[in-house]
């Protein structure tokens, strides 16, 4: 696979993050930013030098303006429909005592859920090297689910590689409704990413990571990557299993680590890197993201990845 454009689509929202540790009833200040799984992946790709487009639907409001501004500044080709009848969604990030992070979503009736097949540029996808979608968007509603199905159909018809991150969100739909929909989406993918719990949901059974990866490829994908957090990652590609240990770091904010992992893996994949190189870069990118506050701000660039030694040195 040679280098080429990656297209991703989904919901990006405004993000209000507490600047201090504590429960929200006792927090006075929050910082405004943005966040969304698919646009987080787009940022990771762009910082690795990949040409990437993001398709989405935003409100005709200032929060939507912030989304466009931030993603454009990252070098991402933004294809956003501006909806005058629905607001851009919001999420609030709470930094709890003890180090946990809690995210509250305010996305019901938002513009992101109104993403529709008509919002998709078929020619953009048909001319891409890879299309990346997640299991979040189909959970937003019938219109958004139809948009994902349409995009995947266009990609498959054009021979474009399809990547799917299961990314199950229990707050959006219960497992009994999510499982069959996610299973159908995975079956149309060439590359699938999942946590071991997400793989078990899709498959309807648990098991060791290697067993789960093998079962996912039996559904249709030629590559299945299991994200194992502190235990690293496992990939099943073309009948072979590959392992990569985690990179130990001091965690500041884990939100977005999975997106960094996926973006880095795909960034290597589209330039023809082997599986071990893809896993190595993905694991390191996910780890480094955890050391910086924010969903995407800590996505590492290629020079940062290449120069990382693990030492807390001072550069002068």
XYZ file of C-alpha atoms in Angstrom:
316
model
C 0.000 0.000 0.000
C 1.403 3.375 -1.017
C 0.769 6.739 0.590
C -2.605 8.331 -0.140
C -5.493 10.253 1.326
C -7.388 8.926 4.329
C -11.022 9.971 4.769
C -12.844 9.743 8.071
C -16.287 10.882 9.168
C -18.224 11.307 12.379
C -19.268 13.699 15.119
C -16.940 16.281 16.621
C -18.155 18.325 19.576
C -17.139 21.222 21.720
C -15.272 20.132 24.856
C -15.316 21.877 28.208
C -12.567 20.408 30.394
C -12.148 21.143 34.084
C -8.855 22.865 34.717
C -8.667 21.577 38.298
C -9.096 18.199 39.956
C -12.400 17.724 41.721
C -16.092 17.096 41.181
C -17.861 19.482 38.822
C -20.150 20.957 41.504
C -16.999 22.375 43.098
C -15.116 23.420 39.924
C -15.168 27.082 38.885
C -13.181 27.082 35.651
C -13.225 25.003 32.460
C -11.231 25.323 29.249
C -12.913 25.233 25.848
C -11.672 22.833 23.202
C -12.990 20.192 20.821
C -13.037 16.435 20.601
C -14.374 13.521 18.611
C -13.024 10.039 17.963
C -12.814 10.328 14.194
C -11.352 13.840 14.147
C -8.879 12.756 16.840
C -7.719 10.031 14.461
C -7.518 12.636 11.686
C -5.238 14.798 13.850
C -2.991 11.812 14.586
C -2.756 11.059 10.868
C -2.068 14.660 9.890
C 0.743 14.976 12.427
C 2.374 11.902 10.908
C 2.285 13.541 7.490
C -0.779 11.776 6.076
C -3.165 13.651 3.796
C -6.517 13.383 5.575
C -10.078 14.642 5.174
C -12.775 14.754 7.862
C -16.472 14.758 6.982
C -18.996 15.900 9.566
C -22.059 17.975 10.363
C -21.819 20.948 12.718
C -24.206 23.557 14.017
C -24.142 27.021 12.501
C -22.765 28.285 15.795
C -19.558 29.449 17.442
C -18.719 25.975 18.736
C -18.913 24.669 15.173
C -16.629 27.534 14.124
C -14.153 26.392 16.781
C -14.198 22.842 15.419
C -13.507 24.012 11.870
C -10.770 26.364 13.049
C -8.922 23.747 15.114
C -9.078 20.960 12.544
C -8.104 23.246 9.691
C -5.148 24.496 11.728
C -3.992 20.876 12.021
C -3.813 20.629 8.236
C -6.979 18.565 7.911
C -9.249 18.983 4.884
C -12.545 19.789 6.637
C -15.759 18.878 4.801
C -18.363 20.117 7.284
C -22.025 20.764 6.560
C -23.247 23.638 8.742
C -26.732 22.965 10.153
C -28.823 25.994 11.129
C -31.465 23.811 12.800
C -29.299 21.862 15.257
C -26.440 22.834 17.578
C -22.944 21.442 17.723
C -22.822 18.929 20.571
C -20.945 19.490 23.810
C -19.093 17.285 26.267
C -17.787 18.078 29.734
C -14.643 16.443 31.089
C -14.346 16.025 34.853
C -10.988 15.215 36.491
C -11.917 13.187 39.548
C -9.834 12.827 42.706
C -7.591 9.789 42.387
C -6.842 10.314 38.718
C -10.005 9.063 37.005
C -11.605 11.065 34.193
C -15.371 11.290 33.652
C -16.900 12.632 30.434
C -20.480 13.905 30.255
C -22.110 14.168 26.808
C -24.742 16.642 25.629
C -25.332 15.505 22.065
C -29.036 14.601 21.843
C -30.695 16.383 18.879
C -27.293 17.767 17.888
C -26.024 18.367 14.381
C -23.718 15.345 14.448
C -26.634 12.927 14.704
C -28.134 14.501 11.569
C -25.193 13.494 9.386
C -26.784 12.019 6.258
C -25.753 10.146 3.098
C -26.240 13.376 1.147
C -23.460 14.958 3.249
C -20.928 12.430 1.937
C -18.717 13.334 -1.006
C -18.661 10.045 -2.899
C -15.822 11.111 -5.181
C -13.648 12.033 -2.206
C -14.044 8.562 -0.718
C -13.736 6.748 -4.044
C -10.419 8.515 -4.675
C -9.000 7.826 -1.214
C -6.533 5.179 -0.119
C -8.473 4.381 3.049
C -11.816 5.170 4.728
C -11.960 5.106 8.531
C -15.210 4.952 10.512
C -16.173 4.020 14.065
C -19.035 2.327 15.850
C -19.933 5.628 17.514
C -21.559 7.256 14.492
C -24.118 4.487 13.772
C -25.220 4.748 17.419
C -26.216 8.405 17.015
C -29.374 7.641 15.037
C -30.796 6.340 11.775
C -29.512 9.217 9.650
C -25.939 8.963 10.919
C -26.019 5.172 10.603
C -27.177 5.505 7.003
C -24.325 7.931 6.310
C -21.758 5.401 7.558
C -23.334 2.585 5.544
C -23.298 4.741 2.427
C -19.669 5.760 2.894
C -18.577 2.146 3.421
C -20.523 1.007 0.358
C -18.876 3.700 -1.776
C -15.437 2.672 -0.490
C -15.961 -1.026 -1.064
C -17.309 -0.457 -4.571
C -14.252 1.654 -5.401
C -11.801 -0.845 -3.904
C -10.831 1.548 -1.091
C -9.564 -0.045 2.129
C -12.117 0.229 4.955
C -10.984 0.620 8.567
C -13.411 0.265 11.480
C -12.798 1.035 15.154
C -15.577 -0.648 17.149
C -15.452 2.091 19.819
C -18.555 0.898 21.685
C -20.329 3.559 23.752
C -22.768 2.065 26.257
C -24.350 5.485 26.876
C -25.530 5.584 23.254
C -27.028 2.122 22.817
C -27.431 -1.099 24.828
C -25.337 -4.154 23.955
C -28.275 -6.133 22.581
C -28.893 -3.433 19.943
C -25.265 -2.532 19.363
C -23.864 -6.049 18.868
C -25.633 -6.976 15.600
C -25.064 -3.525 14.081
C -21.381 -3.539 14.997
C -20.985 -7.100 13.751
C -22.383 -6.071 10.372
C -20.044 -3.069 10.236
C -17.005 -5.176 11.134
C -17.902 -7.707 8.446
C -17.506 -4.959 5.822
C -14.082 -3.852 7.067
C -10.629 -4.736 5.834
C -9.026 -3.596 9.104
C -10.819 -3.687 12.465
C -9.720 -2.254 15.819
C -11.294 -3.259 19.118
C -10.605 -3.575 22.804
C -10.908 -7.134 24.062
C -14.259 -6.282 25.683
C -15.501 -4.718 22.432
C -14.409 -7.760 20.449
C -16.320 -9.969 22.880
C -19.422 -7.810 22.368
C -19.206 -8.104 18.585
C -18.566 -11.844 18.689
C -20.998 -12.695 21.447
C -18.314 -14.542 23.385
C -15.105 -13.842 25.247
C -11.702 -15.425 25.038
C -7.997 -14.742 24.898
C -6.936 -11.782 22.726
C -5.478 -14.054 20.043
C -8.722 -16.044 19.902
C -10.765 -12.853 19.645
C -8.582 -11.490 16.848
C -8.867 -14.724 14.890
C -12.652 -14.743 15.305
C -12.888 -11.132 14.101
C -10.982 -11.985 10.922
C -13.386 -14.882 10.390
C -16.129 -12.256 10.015
C -14.387 -10.767 6.983
C -11.493 -8.391 7.805
C -8.001 -9.410 6.757
C -6.563 -7.565 9.782
C -7.819 -7.443 13.365
C -6.041 -5.358 16.001
C -6.860 -5.825 19.684
C -6.049 -2.827 21.900
C -4.988 -4.090 25.333
C -4.146 -0.862 27.151
C -1.397 -1.420 29.689
C -0.757 -4.843 28.143
C 0.054 -3.428 24.701
C -1.624 -4.695 21.546
C -2.075 -7.764 19.363
C -2.678 -7.922 15.619
C -3.866 -10.795 13.484
C -2.897 -10.042 9.869
C -2.989 -12.439 6.913
C -3.149 -15.443 9.210
C -0.252 -14.457 11.466
C -0.344 -13.068 15.011
C 1.869 -10.168 16.088
C 2.354 -8.787 19.613
C 3.639 -5.495 20.954
C 4.188 -4.624 24.613
C 2.963 -1.354 26.089
C 5.228 1.644 26.608
C 5.241 2.607 30.317
C 4.485 6.283 30.944
C 3.059 8.462 33.693
C -0.611 8.928 32.741
C -2.072 12.435 32.916
C -5.196 12.021 30.756
C -6.051 8.707 29.038
C -8.915 10.058 26.910
C -8.016 9.817 23.244
C -5.281 7.193 23.656
C -7.206 4.689 21.550
C -7.639 7.264 18.792
C -3.910 8.041 18.857
C -3.206 4.316 18.577
C -5.532 3.884 15.609
C -4.339 7.019 13.817
C -0.689 6.045 14.205
C -1.328 2.482 13.054
C -3.151 3.710 9.950
C -0.497 6.366 9.321
C 2.104 3.632 9.033
C -0.188 1.316 7.102
C -0.823 3.789 4.273
C 2.910 4.195 3.639
C 3.427 0.448 3.399
C 4.958 -0.304 6.797
C 4.900 -3.857 8.129
C 2.664 -4.998 10.958
C 5.331 -4.761 13.638
C 6.166 -1.199 12.631
C 2.468 -0.297 12.664
C 2.077 -1.732 16.162
C 5.270 -0.131 17.449
C 4.242 3.345 16.308
C 0.653 2.881 17.481
C 1.586 1.757 20.979
C 4.063 4.602 21.424
C 1.626 7.218 20.093
C -1.118 6.016 22.442
C 1.252 6.118 25.398
C 2.560 9.611 24.652
C -0.983 10.946 24.210
C -1.730 9.875 27.791
C 1.010 12.135 29.149
C -0.651 15.361 27.935
C -4.026 16.838 29.001
C -6.598 16.872 26.209
C -8.199 14.446 23.779
C -5.854 15.179 20.849
C -3.429 17.934 21.783
C -0.731 15.419 22.694
C -0.871 13.506 19.404
C 2.830 13.075 18.551
C 4.386 14.216 15.306
C 6.821 12.051 13.349
C 9.893 13.892 14.766
C 8.588 13.409 18.317
C 8.108 9.677 17.766
C 11.515 9.302 16.156
C 13.337 11.160 18.927
C 11.535 9.684 21.938
C 13.883 7.914 24.341
C 11.766 7.590 27.461
C 14.037 9.902 29.413
C 12.714 13.038 31.120
C 15.495 15.202 29.732
C 15.595 18.984 29.579
C 16.238 20.361 26.104
C 18.082 23.683 25.958
